[in-house]
Coordinates of C-alpha atoms in Angstrom, one line a residue:
M104 CA 85.3 57.8 76.8
H105 CA 82.8 59.8 74.7
T106 CA 81.2 61.1 77.9
Q107 CA 84.6 62.5 79.1
W108 CA 85.2 64.2 75.8
L109 CA 81.7 65.7 75.9
L110 CA 82.4 67.0 79.4
L111 CA 85.7 68.6 78.3
V112 CA 84.0 70.3 75.4
L113 CA 81.2 71.7 77.7
L114 CA 83.7 72.9 80.2
Y115 CA 85.7 74.7 77.5
A116 CA 82.6 76.3 76.1
V117 CA 81.6 77.5 79.6
A118 CA 85.1 78.9 80.1
I119 CA 85.0 80.8 76.8
Q120 CA 81.6 82.2 77.7
A121 CA 82.8 83.3 81.1
S122 CA 85.7 85.2 79.6
D123 CA 83.9 86.8 76.7
I124 CA 81.7 89.6 78.1
T125 CA 81.5 91.7 75.0
S126 CA 77.7 91.6 74.9
V127 CA 77.4 92.5 78.6
V128 CA 79.8 95.4 78.3
F129 CA 79.3 96.9 74.8
G130 CA 75.8 95.7 74.0
D131 CA 74.8 96.8 70.6
I132 CA 78.0 98.7 69.9
K133 CA 79.6 96.8 67.0
E134 CA 82.0 99.5 65.8
G135 CA 84.3 102.1 67.4
V136 CA 87.8 103.1 68.3
V137 CA 88.5 103.1 72.0
A138 CA 90.5 106.3 72.4
A139 CA 90.8 107.2 76.1
F140 CA 89.6 106.6 79.7
G141 CA 88.4 109.0 82.4
D142 CA 85.6 109.7 84.9
F143 CA 83.5 112.2 82.9
N144 CA 80.4 112.2 85.1
S145 CA 82.3 112.1 88.5
D146 CA 80.6 109.0 89.8
E147 CA 83.9 107.3 90.6
L148 CA 83.5 104.8 87.7
T149 CA 85.7 104.9 84.7
D150 CA 84.1 105.9 81.4
I151 CA 85.3 105.1 77.9
F152 CA 85.8 107.6 75.1
V153 CA 85.1 106.0 71.7
I154 CA 85.5 107.4 68.2
Q155 CA 82.8 106.2 65.8
D156 CA 81.1 106.9 62.5
D157 CA 84.1 106.7 60.3
R158 CA 86.1 108.5 63.1
K159 CA 83.9 111.6 62.8
M160 CA 81.9 111.2 66.0
L161 CA 83.0 111.2 69.7
Q162 CA 80.9 109.0 71.9
I163 CA 81.2 108.8 75.7
L164 CA 80.2 105.5 77.3
F165 CA 79.4 105.9 81.0
G166 CA 80.7 103.1 83.3
A167 CA 78.2 101.4 85.5
D168 CA 78.4 98.9 88.4
T169 CA 75.4 96.9 87.1
E170 CA 74.8 95.4 83.7
P171 CA 75.0 96.8 81.1
L172 CA 78.4 97.9 82.3
L173 CA 78.7 100.7 79.7
R174 CA 75.9 103.1 78.9
M175 CA 75.4 105.7 76.2
G176 CA 76.5 109.2 77.1
P177 CA 76.9 112.5 75.2
I178 CA 78.3 112.7 71.7
C179 CA 80.0 115.3 69.5
Y180 CA 80.2 115.3 65.7
F181 CA 83.1 116.6 63.6
E182 CA 81.7 116.1 60.1
A183 CA 84.4 117.7 58.0
R184 CA 87.5 115.7 59.1
R185 CA 88.5 112.7 61.0
I186 CA 89.2 112.6 64.8
V187 CA 92.9 111.7 65.5
S188 CA 92.8 111.3 69.3
V189 CA 91.0 112.3 72.5
V190 CA 92.4 113.6 75.8
P191 CA 90.0 113.9 78.8
G192 CA 90.8 116.4 81.5
D193 CA 89.7 119.6 83.4
F194 CA 90.9 122.4 81.1
D195 CA 89.0 125.3 82.9
G196 CA 89.3 124.5 86.6
D197 CA 85.6 124.0 87.2
A198 CA 86.2 120.5 88.7
L199 CA 84.4 118.9 85.8
M200 CA 86.0 116.9 83.0
D201 CA 86.3 118.4 79.6
V202 CA 87.3 116.6 76.4
L203 CA 90.1 117.7 74.1
V204 CA 89.7 116.3 70.5
N205 CA 92.5 116.4 67.9
V206 CA 91.0 116.6 64.4
E207 CA 93.1 115.9 61.3
R208 CA 93.8 119.1 59.3
S209 CA 96.6 117.8 57.0
K210 CA 99.4 115.3 57.3
D211 CA 100.7 115.5 61.0
I212 CA 98.9 118.8 61.5
N213 CA 95.9 118.7 63.9
D214 CA 93.2 121.2 64.9
V215 CA 92.7 121.2 68.7
Y216 CA 89.1 121.5 70.0
I217 CA 88.1 121.7 73.6
N218 CA 84.6 120.5 74.4
W219 CA 83.5 121.7 77.8
G220 CA 81.7 119.2 80.0
N221 CA 79.3 119.3 83.0
T222 CA 79.0 115.6 84.0
T223 CA 75.9 114.9 81.9
M224 CA 76.4 117.0 78.8
L225 CA 79.2 118.0 76.4
N226 CA 79.3 121.5 74.9
C227 CA 80.7 120.6 71.5
S228 CA 83.1 123.2 70.1
A229 CA 82.7 124.4 66.5
K230 CA 86.0 126.3 66.3
P231 CA 89.5 125.0 67.0
L232 CA 91.7 126.8 69.5
F233 CA 95.0 126.2 67.8
Q234 CA 97.0 123.7 65.7
T235 CA 99.7 121.3 66.7
K236 CA 102.1 119.2 64.8
G237 CA 101.5 115.6 66.0
E238 CA 99.7 115.0 69.2
A239 CA 100.1 117.1 72.3
M240 CA 100.6 115.6 75.8
A241 CA 98.6 116.5 78.9
L242 CA 100.4 117.9 82.0
D243 CA 100.0 120.6 84.6
F244 CA 102.7 123.2 84.0
N245 CA 101.8 125.8 86.7
H246 CA 100.5 123.6 89.5
D247 CA 96.9 125.0 89.4
M248 CA 95.4 121.6 88.7
I249 CA 94.1 122.8 85.4
I250 CA 95.4 120.5 82.6
D251 CA 97.9 122.1 80.1
L252 CA 99.4 120.7 77.0
Y253 CA 102.9 120.1 75.6
G254 CA 104.0 119.4 72.1
L255 CA 105.1 120.9 68.8
D256 CA 103.4 123.9 67.1
T257 CA 103.1 124.1 63.3
N258 CA 106.6 125.5 63.1
D259 CA 108.2 122.5 64.9
T260 CA 108.8 124.6 68.0
R261 CA 108.4 122.9 71.4
T262 CA 105.5 124.6 73.1
F263 CA 103.5 124.6 76.3
W264 CA 99.8 125.6 76.1
I265 CA 98.7 126.8 79.5
F266 CA 95.0 126.9 80.2
N267 CA 93.1 129.1 82.7
N268 CA 89.8 129.1 84.6
K269 CA 88.2 131.7 82.2
R270 CA 88.1 129.5 79.1
D271 CA 90.3 132.1 77.4
P272 CA 92.8 130.9 74.7
P273 CA 95.7 129.3 76.3
I274 CA 99.0 131.1 77.0
V275 CA 101.8 130.0 74.7
V276 CA 105.2 129.3 76.3
H277 CA 108.1 128.0 74.2
Q278 CA 110.4 125.6 75.8
A279 CA 114.1 126.5 76.1
M280 CA 116.5 124.5 74.0
P281 CA 118.7 121.8 75.5
T282 CA 122.1 123.2 76.7
G283 CA 125.3 121.6 75.6
G284 CA 123.9 119.6 72.7
T285 CA 122.4 119.8 69.3
T286 CA 118.7 120.5 69.1
Q287 CA 116.6 117.7 67.6
T288 CA 112.9 117.7 66.8
L289 CA 110.5 115.4 68.6
T290 CA 109.6 112.3 66.7
I291 CA 106.0 111.7 65.4
P292 CA 104.7 109.5 66.8
N293 CA 106.6 109.7 70.1
A294 CA 106.6 108.4 73.7
N295 CA 106.6 111.7 75.5
A296 CA 105.7 111.4 79.2
Y297 CA 105.2 113.5 82.3
L298 CA 106.4 111.7 85.5
D299 CA 108.8 111.9 88.4
L300 CA 112.1 110.3 87.4
N301 CA 114.4 111.5 90.2
G302 CA 112.4 110.9 93.3
D303 CA 111.6 114.4 94.3
Y304 CA 107.8 114.1 93.8
L305 CA 108.0 116.7 91.1
A306 CA 107.0 115.5 87.6
D307 CA 109.7 115.6 85.0
L308 CA 109.6 115.6 81.2
F309 CA 110.6 112.5 79.2
L310 CA 110.9 113.4 75.5
Q311 CA 111.7 111.3 72.4
T312 CA 113.8 112.6 69.6
K313 CA 115.1 110.7 66.5
T314 CA 118.2 109.3 68.3
A315 CA 117.7 109.7 72.0
Y316 CA 115.3 110.2 74.9
E317 CA 115.7 113.6 76.6
I318 CA 115.3 114.0 80.4
W319 CA 114.1 117.4 81.7
Y320 CA 113.8 117.6 85.5
G321 CA 111.0 119.7 86.9
I322 CA 112.0 122.6 89.0
N323 CA 110.0 125.0 91.2
E324 CA 110.5 128.7 90.2
R325 CA 110.1 131.5 92.7
D326 CA 106.8 132.6 91.2
G327 CA 105.4 129.1 91.9
Q328 CA 105.4 128.1 88.2
E329 CA 107.1 124.9 87.2
N330 CA 109.8 124.9 84.6
F331 CA 112.0 122.2 83.3
S332 CA 115.8 121.9 83.3
Y333 CA 117.5 119.8 80.7
Q334 CA 119.6 117.0 82.4
R335 CA 120.8 114.5 79.9
A336 CA 120.0 112.4 76.8
I337 CA 119.7 108.6 76.7
P338 CA 120.7 107.3 73.3
Y339 CA 118.7 104.4 71.9
E340 CA 120.4 104.0 68.5
L341 CA 121.8 100.6 67.7
V342 CA 125.4 101.1 66.6
G343 CA 126.1 99.8 63.1
I344 CA 122.4 98.9 62.4
N345 CA 120.2 101.1 60.3
D346 CA 117.2 98.9 59.9
Y347 CA 115.5 99.0 63.3
V348 CA 112.3 100.2 64.9
V349 CA 111.9 101.7 68.3
G350 CA 108.4 101.3 69.8
Q351 CA 106.6 103.5 72.3
A352 CA 108.3 103.5 75.7
V353 CA 106.2 102.5 78.7
F354 CA 107.0 103.1 82.3
M355 CA 106.7 100.5 85.1
D356 CA 108.4 99.2 88.3
F357 CA 109.9 96.2 86.5
E358 CA 111.4 94.5 89.5
L359 CA 109.5 96.1 92.4
R360 CA 112.3 98.3 93.5
G361 CA 110.2 101.4 93.9
V362 CA 111.6 103.1 90.8
Q363 CA 110.2 103.6 87.3
N364 CA 112.0 101.7 84.5
I365 CA 111.8 102.6 80.9
V366 CA 110.6 99.6 78.9
V367 CA 110.9 99.8 75.1
P368 CA 109.7 97.3 72.5
Y369 CA 112.4 97.0 69.8
C370 CA 112.8 95.2 66.6
V371 CA 115.5 95.0 63.8
Q372 CA 115.5 93.8 60.3
E373 CA 112.7 93.9 57.7
N374 CA 109.2 92.9 59.0
C375 CA 110.5 93.1 62.6
K376 CA 111.9 89.6 62.3
N377 CA 114.1 90.0 65.3
S378 CA 111.9 91.5 68.1
T379 CA 112.8 92.0 71.7
I380 CA 112.2 94.2 74.7
F381 CA 114.8 96.5 76.4
V382 CA 114.6 97.7 80.0
Q383 CA 116.6 100.6 81.3
D384 CA 118.1 100.5 84.8
G385 CA 118.6 104.3 85.1
S386 CA 121.5 104.6 82.7
L387 CA 121.7 101.8 80.2
F388 CA 119.2 99.6 78.3
Y389 CA 119.4 95.8 78.7
D390 CA 117.8 93.1 76.6
V391 CA 115.5 90.9 78.7
H392 CA 115.5 88.2 76.0
V393 CA 111.8 87.5 75.5
N394 CA 111.1 84.2 73.8
F395 CA 108.6 84.8 71.0
K396 CA 108.5 81.2 69.7
D397 CA 105.1 79.5 70.5
P398 CA 104.7 75.8 71.5
Q399 CA 104.2 74.8 67.8
G400 CA 107.6 76.2 66.9
V401 CA 106.3 79.3 65.1
T402 CA 108.2 82.5 65.7
W403 CA 106.2 85.7 66.3
A404 CA 107.3 89.3 66.2
F405 CA 106.0 92.8 66.7
V406 CA 103.9 94.2 64.0
P407 CA 105.8 96.8 62.0
P408 CA 104.5 100.3 62.2
D409 CA 101.6 101.1 59.8
A410 CA 100.9 104.8 59.3
N411 CA 97.4 104.0 58.0
D412 CA 96.3 102.1 61.1
V413 CA 94.9 103.9 64.1
Y414 CA 96.6 101.6 66.6
L415 CA 99.7 100.5 64.7
K416 CA 101.4 103.8 64.0
T417 CA 104.1 102.6 66.4
I418 CA 104.8 99.5 68.3
T419 CA 102.9 99.9 71.6
A420 CA 103.0 97.9 74.8
R421 CA 100.5 98.7 77.6
S422 CA 101.2 97.7 81.2
G423 CA 99.1 96.4 84.0
D424 CA 99.2 93.7 86.7
F425 CA 97.0 91.1 85.1
N426 CA 97.6 88.3 87.7
L427 CA 97.9 90.6 90.8
D428 CA 101.3 89.2 91.8
G429 CA 102.7 92.7 92.1
Y430 CA 104.8 92.7 89.0
P431 CA 103.4 94.7 86.0
D432 CA 102.7 92.7 82.8
L433 CA 102.3 93.8 79.2
L434 CA 99.8 93.6 76.4
V435 CA 101.4 93.6 72.9
T436 CA 100.3 92.8 69.4
L437 CA 102.3 90.2 67.4
H438 CA 102.2 88.5 64.1
P439 CA 103.6 85.1 63.0
L440 CA 106.6 84.9 60.7
S441 CA 107.0 82.4 57.9
V442 CA 103.2 81.8 57.7
A443 CA 101.2 82.0 54.4
K444 CA 98.3 84.0 55.9
P445 CA 99.6 85.7 59.1
V446 CA 96.9 86.8 61.6
M447 CA 97.7 89.5 64.1
Q448 CA 96.9 88.7 67.7
T449 CA 97.2 90.5 71.0
F450 CA 99.0 88.5 73.8
L451 CA 99.7 88.9 77.4
L452 CA 103.4 89.1 78.4
E453 CA 103.7 88.0 82.0
N454 CA 106.5 89.4 84.1
V455 CA 108.3 86.3 85.4
A456 CA 111.5 85.4 87.2
C457 CA 114.4 84.7 84.9
K458 CA 117.5 82.5 85.7
T459 CA 119.4 83.1 82.5
C460 CA 119.0 86.9 82.2
S461 CA 121.8 89.4 82.6
K462 CA 123.2 90.2 86.0
K463 CA 121.4 93.6 86.0
F464 CA 117.8 92.2 85.8
K465 CA 116.4 89.0 87.3
R466 CA 113.1 89.1 85.5
T467 CA 111.8 88.9 82.0
F468 CA 108.5 88.7 80.1
E469 CA 107.0 85.4 79.0
V470 CA 104.3 85.2 76.4
R471 CA 101.1 83.5 77.7
W472 CA 99.9 82.2 74.4
N473 CA 96.5 81.1 75.6
A474 CA 95.7 83.7 78.3
L475 CA 93.4 85.7 76.1
A476 CA 92.3 82.8 73.9
P477 CA 90.3 82.6 71.7
M478 CA 89.5 86.3 71.7
G479 CA 93.0 87.6 70.6
N480 CA 92.6 86.7 66.9
N481 CA 92.6 89.6 64.4
T482 CA 93.1 92.1 67.2
V483 CA 95.4 95.1 66.7
A484 CA 95.5 96.4 70.3
G485 CA 94.7 95.6 73.9
A486 CA 94.2 97.7 77.0
F487 CA 93.5 97.0 80.6
Y488 CA 90.2 98.0 82.3
D489 CA 88.4 97.0 85.5
F490 CA 84.9 96.3 84.4
Y491 CA 83.5 95.0 87.7
Q492 CA 85.4 97.4 90.0
D493 CA 86.9 94.5 91.9
G494 CA 90.5 95.4 91.5
V495 CA 91.1 92.7 88.9
L496 CA 92.2 94.1 85.6
D497 CA 90.2 92.8 82.6
V498 CA 91.1 93.5 79.0
I499 CA 89.6 95.5 76.1
L500 CA 90.7 94.1 72.7
M501 CA 90.4 96.0 69.4
Q502 CA 89.4 93.7 66.5
K503 CA 90.0 95.0 63.0
L504 CA 87.1 94.1 60.7
P505 CA 87.5 93.3 57.0
N506 CA 85.9 96.6 56.0
G507 CA 88.7 98.5 57.9
N508 CA 86.6 99.4 61.0
Y509 CA 87.4 98.4 64.5
R510 CA 85.2 96.5 67.0
P511 CA 85.9 96.6 70.8
L512 CA 85.8 93.3 72.6
A513 CA 85.7 92.7 76.4
F514 CA 87.6 89.9 78.1
R515 CA 87.0 89.2 81.7
N516 CA 90.0 88.2 83.8
T517 CA 88.8 85.3 86.0
L518 CA 91.7 84.6 88.4
D519 CA 91.7 81.0 89.7
Y520 CA 93.1 82.1 93.1
D521 CA 92.4 84.7 95.7
A522 CA 94.8 87.7 95.3
N523 CA 94.8 91.1 97.1
F524 CA 95.2 94.6 95.6
V525 CA 95.2 98.3 96.4
K526 CA 93.6 100.6 93.9
V527 CA 94.5 104.3 94.1
I528 CA 92.9 107.3 92.3
V529 CA 94.4 110.8 92.6
L530 CA 92.0 113.7 91.8
T531 CA 92.7 117.3 91.2
G532 CA 91.2 118.4 94.5
L533 CA 89.1 121.2 92.9
V534 CA 85.6 121.8 94.2
N535 CA 82.8 123.6 92.3
P536 CA 80.0 124.8 94.6
Q537 CA 77.7 125.1 91.7
N538 CA 77.9 121.5 90.8
P539 CA 74.7 119.5 91.7
T540 CA 75.1 117.5 94.9
S541 CA 74.2 113.8 94.5
R542 CA 73.6 111.3 97.3
T543 CA 74.7 107.8 98.0
P544 CA 72.2 104.9 98.4
L545 CA 72.5 105.6 102.2
G546 CA 71.5 109.2 101.8
R547 CA 75.0 110.7 102.4
K548 CA 75.9 113.7 100.4
K549 CA 78.4 112.8 97.7
R550 CA 81.0 115.4 96.9
T551 CA 83.2 115.4 93.8
Y552 CA 86.8 116.6 94.0
G553 CA 87.7 117.3 90.4
S554 CA 88.8 115.0 87.7
N555 CA 91.8 112.8 87.0
L556 CA 95.3 114.3 87.2
P557 CA 98.4 113.4 85.2
G558 CA 101.8 112.9 86.9
P559 CA 101.3 111.9 90.5
I560 CA 103.6 109.1 91.7
I561 CA 102.3 106.5 94.1
T562 CA 104.5 104.1 96.1
Y563 CA 103.6 101.4 98.6
S564 CA 105.3 98.9 100.9
T565 CA 103.9 95.8 102.6
T566 CA 105.1 92.6 104.1
T567 CA 104.7 89.3 102.3
Q568 CA 103.7 86.0 103.7
D569 CA 107.4 85.0 103.9
G570 CA 108.1 88.1 106.0
D571 CA 109.9 89.9 103.1
Q572 CA 109.4 93.6 102.4
Q573 CA 107.6 94.3 99.1
I574 CA 107.7 97.7 97.6
G575 CA 106.3 99.1 94.4
S576 CA 105.6 102.3 92.5
S577 CA 103.5 103.6 89.7
V578 CA 102.6 106.9 88.0
Q579 CA 99.1 108.0 87.2
L580 CA 98.5 109.0 83.5
P581 CA 102.1 109.7 82.5
Q582 CA 101.2 109.5 78.8
S583 CA 98.1 110.6 77.0
S584 CA 98.9 110.8 73.3
Y585 CA 99.1 108.3 70.5
F586 CA 96.6 105.9 72.0
A587 CA 98.6 105.2 75.2
L588 CA 95.2 104.0 76.6
Q589 CA 96.3 104.4 80.2
L590 CA 93.9 104.1 83.1
P591 CA 93.2 107.1 85.3
Y592 CA 94.1 105.1 88.4
T593 CA 96.7 102.7 89.7
C594 CA 96.0 99.1 90.7
F595 CA 98.8 97.4 92.7
G596 CA 98.7 93.7 93.0
L597 CA 99.7 92.3 96.4
G598 CA 99.6 88.6 95.6
R599 CA 98.2 86.4 98.3
T600 CA 99.5 88.7 101.1
P601 CA 96.7 89.2 103.5
N602 CA 98.7 91.8 105.6
F603 CA 98.0 95.5 105.9
V604 CA 99.7 97.8 103.4
D605 CA 102.4 99.3 105.7
Q606 CA 102.8 102.6 103.8
L607 CA 101.2 104.3 100.9
V608 CA 102.9 107.5 99.7
V609 CA 101.3 109.9 97.1
G610 CA 103.5 112.7 95.8
L611 CA 102.9 115.5 93.4
Y612 CA 104.3 119.1 92.8
G613 CA 107.2 118.4 95.1
K614 CA 104.9 117.5 98.1
F615 CA 103.8 114.1 99.5
H616 CA 101.6 112.5 102.1
N617 CA 102.1 109.1 103.8
W618 CA 99.3 106.9 104.9
T619 CA 99.9 103.8 107.0
Q620 CA 98.2 100.5 107.8
L621 CA 95.8 100.4 105.0
I622 CA 93.4 97.5 104.5
P623 CA 94.1 95.4 101.4
N624 CA 91.4 95.0 98.7
S625 CA 90.5 98.6 99.1
Q626 CA 90.0 101.5 96.7
I627 CA 91.6 104.7 97.8
I628 CA 90.6 108.1 96.4
V629 CA 93.2 110.7 97.2
V630 CA 92.2 114.4 97.3
P631 CA 95.3 116.6 97.5
K632 CA 93.6 119.6 99.1
P633 CA 94.9 122.0 100.2
L634 CA 97.8 121.6 97.9
D635 CA 100.4 123.4 100.0
Q636 CA 99.4 121.4 103.2
P637 CA 100.0 117.8 102.4
Q638 CA 99.3 116.8 106.0
H639 CA 95.7 117.6 105.4
W640 CA 95.2 115.7 102.2
K641 CA 92.3 113.3 102.3
A642 CA 92.1 109.6 101.5
L643 CA 88.6 108.1 101.0
L644 CA 88.7 104.4 101.5
F645 CA 86.3 101.8 100.0
V646 CA 86.9 98.2 100.8
T647 CA 86.1 95.3 98.3
P648 CA 85.5 92.0 100.1
S649 CA 88.0 89.3 99.3
K650 CA 87.1 86.1 97.6
L651 CA 88.1 84.2 100.7
I652 CA 85.6 86.2 102.7
L653 CA 82.8 85.4 100.2
M654 CA 83.8 81.8 100.1
S655 CA 83.8 81.6 103.9
V656 CA 80.3 83.1 104.0
I657 CA 79.2 80.6 101.4
A658 CA 80.8 77.7 103.3
L659 CA 79.3 78.9 106.6
G660 CA 75.9 79.2 105.0
G661 CA 76.2 75.8 103.4
T662 CA 77.2 74.3 106.8
C663 CA 74.2 75.9 108.5
L664 CA 72.0 74.6 105.7
V665 CA 73.3 71.0 106.1
I666 CA 72.8 71.2 109.9
V667 CA 69.3 72.4 109.4
L668 CA 68.6 69.6 106.9
I669 CA 70.0 67.0 109.3
I670 CA 67.9 68.3 112.2
L671 CA 64.8 68.3 109.9
V672 CA 65.5 64.7 108.8
L673 CA 66.0 63.6 112.4
Y674 CA 62.8 65.4 113.5
I675 CA 60.7 63.8 110.8
K676 CA 62.2 60.4 111.6
E677 CA 61.4 60.8 115.3
K678 CA 57.8 61.9 114.5
R679 CA 57.4 58.9 112.2
E680 CA 58.7 56.5 114.9
D681 CA 56.3 58.0 117.5
R682 CA 53.4 57.6 115.1
Q683 CA 54.3 53.9 114.5
E684 CA 54.7 53.3 118.2
R685 CA 51.2 54.7 118.9
L686 CA 49.7 52.6 116.2
Q687 CA 51.3 49.5 117.6
E688 CA 50.1 50.4 121.1
S689 CA 46.5 50.8 119.8
H690 CA 46.5 47.4 118.1
R691 CA 48.2 45.5 121.0
F692 CA 45.9 42.9 122.7
H693 CA 45.4 43.8 126.3
F694 CA 45.5 40.5 128.3
D695 CA 44.8 42.1 131.6
A696 CA 41.3 43.1 130.3
M697 CA 40.3 39.4 129.9

């Protein structure tokens, strides 16, 4: 009996060690605020932008495909004031990633710095370009693949800041006011987003005011510039209830119908005692009735907003397909109610089928209480990240230390079954001939095609093992402010379907390209160049071997080894028998000789 208990303890310790890869990933980094993701050095590996040193230093950590998985990159100091947020992107059209840094000037007023990059170095800016109220969102206003910004200026005016390829100060364009309704200011913080909401492959604006979400459809003007036309408002007020909190909306294909649903964490009453999640079907919000009571009978709830906490200024849920079943899951931070010393924890909410839900939706979220155990304790945020570039989304957890600092933790997602995926990255398509040309290990010239682009929509369709059609959609980088922590790529889980991906459609700026019969377990880098000729867009395909293939190779190798051992044993046995027979022959008495 004691032996069995000891074996269980050892197995549990091994499982914990296999999941906790913090030392392998972050090494000696014991403090820092994970602020954003992007491919700064154009090596097709995702880098992490971290705020350190009392939030006065920006540190870029380069992603690597061998341990250590993150390595030190360039830094920038802002000694006078604290860094509020970071937005990576190409702000000058040189096909290299730059870094926008919002630095706190006063309450809700930020100085905007652009630090120009060149894959290995960062030219730290000493002078801000302009000020914003709250945080601005990244988009591409005029279709030149140079990142622009949208937000509020210091006068509460909705503004676009349009950047150019000369590093001149951005052009300022004020947004027209909504027609047929009263004008409301944008909330701070907000869930503003840039994504296609009406299926025309042209990104729209999703804006949050104090009482409703505004939908502005993107339109192509004759001069080639994009503008936005106000369509409607989606109220989210609870009638008759004043004490409620609306979290940051997140966008996902909730039921794999090929459309983006608005998913909003919601809570009412003091201390968020009554927490739930609403999903919008295109017109109305529906409660999907998430059960927040753990197996011990303790009820958990969303953490109420805390203006003094970096990650808890609003209730934030971050999406990703953790188990690669095709349905996107969520990472949320909860705290227990009616507990003497409540401890915040980050949990995985799995997207599961629901038999008791409303007629509109047949799925809900189920809290997986032990999925991230024991690393979820004292964590205030979680984000998805693919550390091993294998298509399986791991998790970065942010632990709040007693001194008020934050420490990043790395959790490896070790799926216990073989699942397939398709990973899609859409780049800007810009090329800079002055960029240094690197080579692959095989000597092939490696060209870079710009940096990550906000707003493209990606859809796919495939056939499941049961013969049913499975479709899904996702948007690349629709949100970039208020620590949305969205990855610069899309990872579609295909479950255990070994079939080809029948169709993959990538659309942006009102144009799209359709690729057919793609191999599962592949990483696809889409280069939309030339932009006005989508039939010539490129798709670079990199295949990741499935676990089944690796297991088959191991099994075949093991079988061959066993056969070799059997042959060797039989050979040795036969040699030994021959030797014994010769000895017996030499000692045998020969009667014929007498």
